[in-house]
Amino acid sequence: MERVEKWWRNAVGYQINLKSFFDSNNDGKGDLKGVIDKIPYIKNLGVDFVWLSPFYSSPDYDNGYDVSDFLSVGSDFGSMDDFNNLVEMLHENNIRIIIDLVLNHTSSQHEWFKESKKGEESKYYDYYFWENPKNGGGPPNNWESFFGGSVWTFDEKLEKYYFHSFSKYQPDLNWNNEAVRHEIRNIIDWWVEKGVDGFRIDAATHLKKEDWEYDNSENKWGAFTNVPGLNNYLDELKIAYGKHNLYIVGEAGGINVNEAKYWMEEKEYFNSIFDLDHIYKIGIPGFEKGDISRLKSSLVEWQEKLNDSMSHGIYLENHDTPRSISIFGDETPQCAKALATLLIGLSGTCFVYQGEEIGMTNYNFTKNSELLTEDSKNKYSSLLSRNIPEPVALKIAGRWARDHSRTTMQWDNSINGGFSKTHCLPLLTNSNYQSINVTSQITDKSSILNYYRFLIQLRHEEEILHEGKFVNLDKYSQDIFFFSRETEEGAILFLINLRNFEVSYTPFKEFFLSKYEVISPDTNKVDFTNRRITIDPYEIIILKTNFKND
Ligand code: GLC
């Protein structure tokens, strides 16, 4: 591929959750050849790169984020030749590829862990954290893991506990051990050699742990989130990425925007960061909705603070979130377009998650066997153990589950939504695939899919969207997003109603609309008479001017 410095600046990525994307051999699971088959679709969408979720060997307790061999391709996903072909064919089509690196933990089936379990004489013993029982057999401390339950699991044979921030199938690697860091550097080199264009660093803020005595009563996750000393590891990682012009995006739960700015602009650990701050739920358990005012305040804060480097990693959905139009909206195509405008209009590197571009919605769980992720299963059982009735437990565990984004991609209206021809699918397909699918949207000019294509093209073609700084034009409304992207030459304004009701609104300053050209396809009227604007439910107005907006 052509060498373009900082190719990711303002690029659009497409996240592929391999397992649920496209099954080329009809065994019920998505695979690498399935992605190859869909390259024309990805190209047509117009994105610059794909982010591929884990495809390594894995017992698959956590969607492949429990890796049992970092230098392999899991047999369900295909072969190393398939991977090489995928990289080559994406590159031929001018699409770059970044892959997930899960460096905080391995699978409990990884050879290192199996060896480690043999005891102190093993070279691998110190690759993980082992501790003796305390207080007559109990775990070393009371810390809770992200997926529920203790961070410690007892190994009967070794008579010791091992540490895991996530599930018991994902023992944490001991980054204090230089041998572990050496292995990590080898893994990075191996995949760089294969021609990948970057990495998404999974769980990047959790690599360092506090001493086991740390009191977590003030901050439940503080014992293994952004712990002092983490920077030393990130310094080492930065050196390992080397000078390959790689795009590195870190998943950085638990850090604030000032820390993120420091990490990206001063330390240059990452080119972008995924924060988890803007996807925030409110409401009673089982009926939660996304908090639109928090979405706005958080996005605005990150955009403003990262304006110099334009390094915000923007997303509304990924494999860990529910579907955005279900939690922030009313699941209508117009709502999907409003959210799309926000996503693609902001500055930074933005990510569209598979299915988001056709308006895929949350799944309606009717039985507990449909909960397939570890954390939602744990949540469900823990509710039952507290005597919550089954239907209520299902409602609560299912409402905000990450299972929603892992249903199969809806390609057409054939069996399993065209994802696979198998009759025994181990994954879920949303029953609305008959009406929401790629095939029906491709030819429909007014579809969500074609609106995404329009926005992505706009982002590529408009210099202002390439270089333009983010300016928030509305500081008060809880319903409206009103912002512009501005350069010395001009501005593009985005006015978006994120509510399913009409909003009457007065911008805090005057706009001279005669100077503006309307570029949103469905805008018939722009009436700023008396500065008071009435905006329809989920209405989108995009305006362009050659004059700086002041
Ligand atoms: C990250 C991944 C998530 C996974 C976790 C543990 O947060 O996004 O899917 O479960 O790491 O690897």
PDB file of N, CA, C and O in Angstrom, residues 6 8-10 260-262 264-266 270-272 302-312 347-349 469:
ATOM      1  N   LYS A   6       0.603   9.167   8.787  1.00  0.00           N
ATOM      2  CA  LYS A   6      -0.612   9.363   9.597  1.00  0.00           C
ATOM      3  C   LYS A   6      -1.884   9.128   8.779  1.00  0.00           C
ATOM      4  O   LYS A   6      -2.796   9.962   8.751  1.00  0.00           O
ATOM      5  N   TRP A   8      -4.323   7.468   9.259  1.00  0.00           N
ATOM      6  CA  TRP A   8      -5.539   7.302  10.063  1.00  0.00           C
ATOM      7  C   TRP A   8      -6.204   8.633  10.408  1.00  0.00           C
ATOM      8  O   TRP A   8      -7.320   8.654  10.882  1.00  0.00           O
ATOM      9  N   ARG A   9      -5.504   9.734  10.173  1.00  0.00           N
ATOM     10  CA  ARG A   9      -6.092  11.029  10.532  1.00  0.00           C
ATOM     11  C   ARG A   9      -7.404  11.221   9.803  1.00  0.00           C
ATOM     12  O   ARG A   9      -7.453  11.238   8.578  1.00  0.00           O
ATOM     13  N   ASN A  10      -8.447  11.307  10.551  1.00  0.00           N
ATOM     14  CA  ASN A  10      -9.766  11.518   9.993  1.00  0.00           C
ATOM     15  C   ASN A  10     -10.297  10.339   9.169  1.00  0.00           C
ATOM     16  O   ASN A  10     -11.265  10.481   8.431  1.00  0.00           O
ATOM     17  N   ALA A 260      -5.996  11.094  28.781  1.00  0.00           N
ATOM     18  CA  ALA A 260      -5.966  10.622  27.395  1.00  0.00           C
ATOM     19  C   ALA A 260      -5.143  11.567  26.531  1.00  0.00           C
ATOM     20  O   ALA A 260      -4.330  11.152  25.700  1.00  0.00           O
ATOM     21  N   LYS A 261      -5.332  12.850  26.748  1.00  0.00           N
ATOM     22  CA  LYS A 261      -4.604  13.872  25.975  1.00  0.00           C
ATOM     23  C   LYS A 261      -3.095  13.723  26.207  1.00  0.00           C
ATOM     24  O   LYS A 261      -2.300  13.740  25.277  1.00  0.00           O
ATOM     25  N   TYR A 262      -2.749  13.550  27.470  1.00  0.00           N
ATOM     26  CA  TYR A 262      -1.334  13.387  27.820  1.00  0.00           C
ATOM     27  C   TYR A 262      -0.769  12.134  27.159  1.00  0.00           C
ATOM     28  O   TYR A 262       0.317  12.146  26.568  1.00  0.00           O
ATOM     29  N   MET A 264      -1.736  10.677  24.474  1.00  0.00           N
ATOM     30  CA  MET A 264      -1.661  10.721  23.009  1.00  0.00           C
ATOM     31  C   MET A 264      -0.764  11.839  22.521  1.00  0.00           C
ATOM     32  O   MET A 264       0.049  11.645  21.631  1.00  0.00           O
ATOM     33  N   GLU A 265      -0.905  13.033  23.142  1.00  0.00           N
ATOM     34  CA  GLU A 265      -0.190  14.171  22.577  1.00  0.00           C
ATOM     35  C   GLU A 265       1.219  14.311  23.128  1.00  0.00           C
ATOM     36  O   GLU A 265       2.127  14.716  22.417  1.00  0.00           O
ATOM     37  N   GLU A 266       1.413  13.987  24.407  1.00  0.00           N
ATOM     38  CA  GLU A 266       2.758  14.148  24.984  1.00  0.00           C
ATOM     39  C   GLU A 266       3.552  12.855  24.865  1.00  0.00           C
ATOM     40  O   GLU A 266       4.651  12.830  24.363  1.00  0.00           O
ATOM     41  N   PHE A 270      -0.529   6.179  22.082  1.00  0.00           N
ATOM     42  CA  PHE A 270      -1.582   5.758  21.158  1.00  0.00           C
ATOM     43  C   PHE A 270      -1.869   6.883  20.173  1.00  0.00           C
ATOM     44  O   PHE A 270      -1.651   8.047  20.485  1.00  0.00           O
ATOM     45  N   ASN A 271      -2.392   6.524  19.001  1.00  0.00           N
ATOM     46  CA  ASN A 271      -2.843   7.547  18.058  1.00  0.00           C
ATOM     47  C   ASN A 271      -4.281   7.938  18.350  1.00  0.00           C
ATOM     48  O   ASN A 271      -4.709   9.036  18.015  1.00  0.00           O
ATOM     49  N   SER A 272      -5.028   7.011  18.912  1.00  0.00           N
ATOM     50  CA  SER A 272      -6.391   7.316  19.366  1.00  0.00           C
ATOM     51  C   SER A 272      -6.659   6.499  20.619  1.00  0.00           C
ATOM     52  O   SER A 272      -5.978   5.505  20.885  1.00  0.00           O
ATOM     53  N   TRP A 302     -14.398  15.736  24.873  1.00  0.00           N
ATOM     54  CA  TRP A 302     -13.280  15.025  24.234  1.00  0.00           C
ATOM     55  C   TRP A 302     -12.884  15.705  22.923  1.00  0.00           C
ATOM     56  O   TRP A 302     -11.705  15.848  22.604  1.00  0.00           O
ATOM     57  N   GLN A 303     -13.881  16.135  22.164  1.00  0.00           N
ATOM     58  CA  GLN A 303     -13.589  16.805  20.891  1.00  0.00           C
ATOM     59  C   GLN A 303     -12.790  18.082  21.146  1.00  0.00           C
ATOM     60  O   GLN A 303     -11.795  18.350  20.486  1.00  0.00           O
ATOM     61  N   GLU A 304     -13.245  18.860  22.110  1.00  0.00           N
ATOM     62  CA  GLU A 304     -12.594  20.159  22.352  1.00  0.00           C
ATOM     63  C   GLU A 304     -11.175  19.964  22.861  1.00  0.00           C
ATOM     64  O   GLU A 304     -10.241  20.608  22.402  1.00  0.00           O
ATOM     65  N   LYS A 305     -11.010  19.052  23.803  1.00  0.00           N
ATOM     66  CA  LYS A 305      -9.676  18.884  24.400  1.00  0.00           C
ATOM     67  C   LYS A 305      -8.691  18.245  23.421  1.00  0.00           C
ATOM     68  O   LYS A 305      -7.490  18.428  23.538  1.00  0.00           O
ATOM     69  N   LEU A 306      -9.216  17.460  22.475  1.00  0.00           N
ATOM     70  CA  LEU A 306      -8.291  16.772  21.548  1.00  0.00           C
ATOM     71  C   LEU A 306      -8.260  17.461  20.186  1.00  0.00           C
ATOM     72  O   LEU A 306      -7.825  16.875  19.197  1.00  0.00           O
ATOM     73  N   ASN A 307      -8.686  18.696  20.151  1.00  0.00           N
ATOM     74  CA  ASN A 307      -8.772  19.419  18.887  1.00  0.00           C
ATOM     75  C   ASN A 307      -7.416  19.542  18.182  1.00  0.00           C
ATOM     76  O   ASN A 307      -7.336  19.481  16.962  1.00  0.00           O
ATOM     77  N   ASP A 308      -6.332  19.717  18.953  1.00  0.00           N
ATOM     78  CA  ASP A 308      -5.026  19.923  18.314  1.00  0.00           C
ATOM     79  C   ASP A 308      -4.591  18.683  17.556  1.00  0.00           C
ATOM     80  O   ASP A 308      -4.143  18.738  16.423  1.00  0.00           O
ATOM     81  N   SER A 309      -4.732  17.536  18.218  1.00  0.00           N
ATOM     82  CA  SER A 309      -4.217  16.305  17.596  1.00  0.00           C
ATOM     83  C   SER A 309      -5.288  15.573  16.793  1.00  0.00           C
ATOM     84  O   SER A 309      -4.979  14.671  16.028  1.00  0.00           O
ATOM     85  N   MET A 310      -6.528  15.951  16.929  1.00  0.00           N
ATOM     86  CA  MET A 310      -7.662  15.265  16.291  1.00  0.00           C
ATOM     87  C   MET A 310      -7.524  13.749  16.462  1.00  0.00           C
ATOM     88  O   MET A 310      -7.586  12.979  15.502  1.00  0.00           O
ATOM     89  N   SER A 311      -7.327  13.356  17.709  1.00  0.00           N
ATOM     90  CA  SER A 311      -7.016  11.951  17.961  1.00  0.00           C
ATOM     91  C   SER A 311      -8.153  11.186  18.653  1.00  0.00           C
ATOM     92  O   SER A 311      -7.945  10.083  19.136  1.00  0.00           O
ATOM     93  N   HIS A 312      -9.315  11.786  18.676  1.00  0.00           N
ATOM     94  CA  HIS A 312     -10.442  11.122  19.326  1.00  0.00           C
ATOM     95  C   HIS A 312     -10.808   9.849  18.544  1.00  0.00           C
ATOM     96  O   HIS A 312     -10.959   9.896  17.334  1.00  0.00           O
ATOM     97  N   SER A 347     -14.610  15.124  14.634  1.00  0.00           N
ATOM     98  CA  SER A 347     -13.220  15.030  14.181  1.00  0.00           C
ATOM     99  C   SER A 347     -12.505  13.886  14.897  1.00  0.00           C
ATOM    100  O   SER A 347     -12.851  13.531  16.014  1.00  0.00           O
ATOM    101  N   GLY A 348     -11.520  13.314  14.230  1.00  0.00           N
ATOM    102  CA  GLY A 348     -10.784  12.193  14.815  1.00  0.00           C
ATOM    103  C   GLY A 348     -10.825  11.018  13.863  1.00  0.00           C
ATOM    104  O   GLY A 348     -10.982  11.180  12.659  1.00  0.00           O
ATOM    105  N   THR A 349     -10.694   9.821  14.420  1.00  0.00           N
ATOM    106  CA  THR A 349     -10.809   8.610  13.601  1.00  0.00           C
ATOM    107  C   THR A 349     -12.095   7.948  14.040  1.00  0.00           C
ATOM    108  O   THR A 349     -12.288   7.688  15.233  1.00  0.00           O
ATOM    109  N   LYS A 469     -11.254  22.058  12.703  1.00  0.00           N
ATOM    110  CA  LYS A 469     -11.375  21.882  14.148  1.00  0.00           C
ATOM    111  C   LYS A 469     -12.853  21.791  14.522  1.00  0.00           C
ATOM    112  O   LYS A 469     -13.718  22.345  13.841  1.00  0.00           O
TER     113      LYS A 469
END
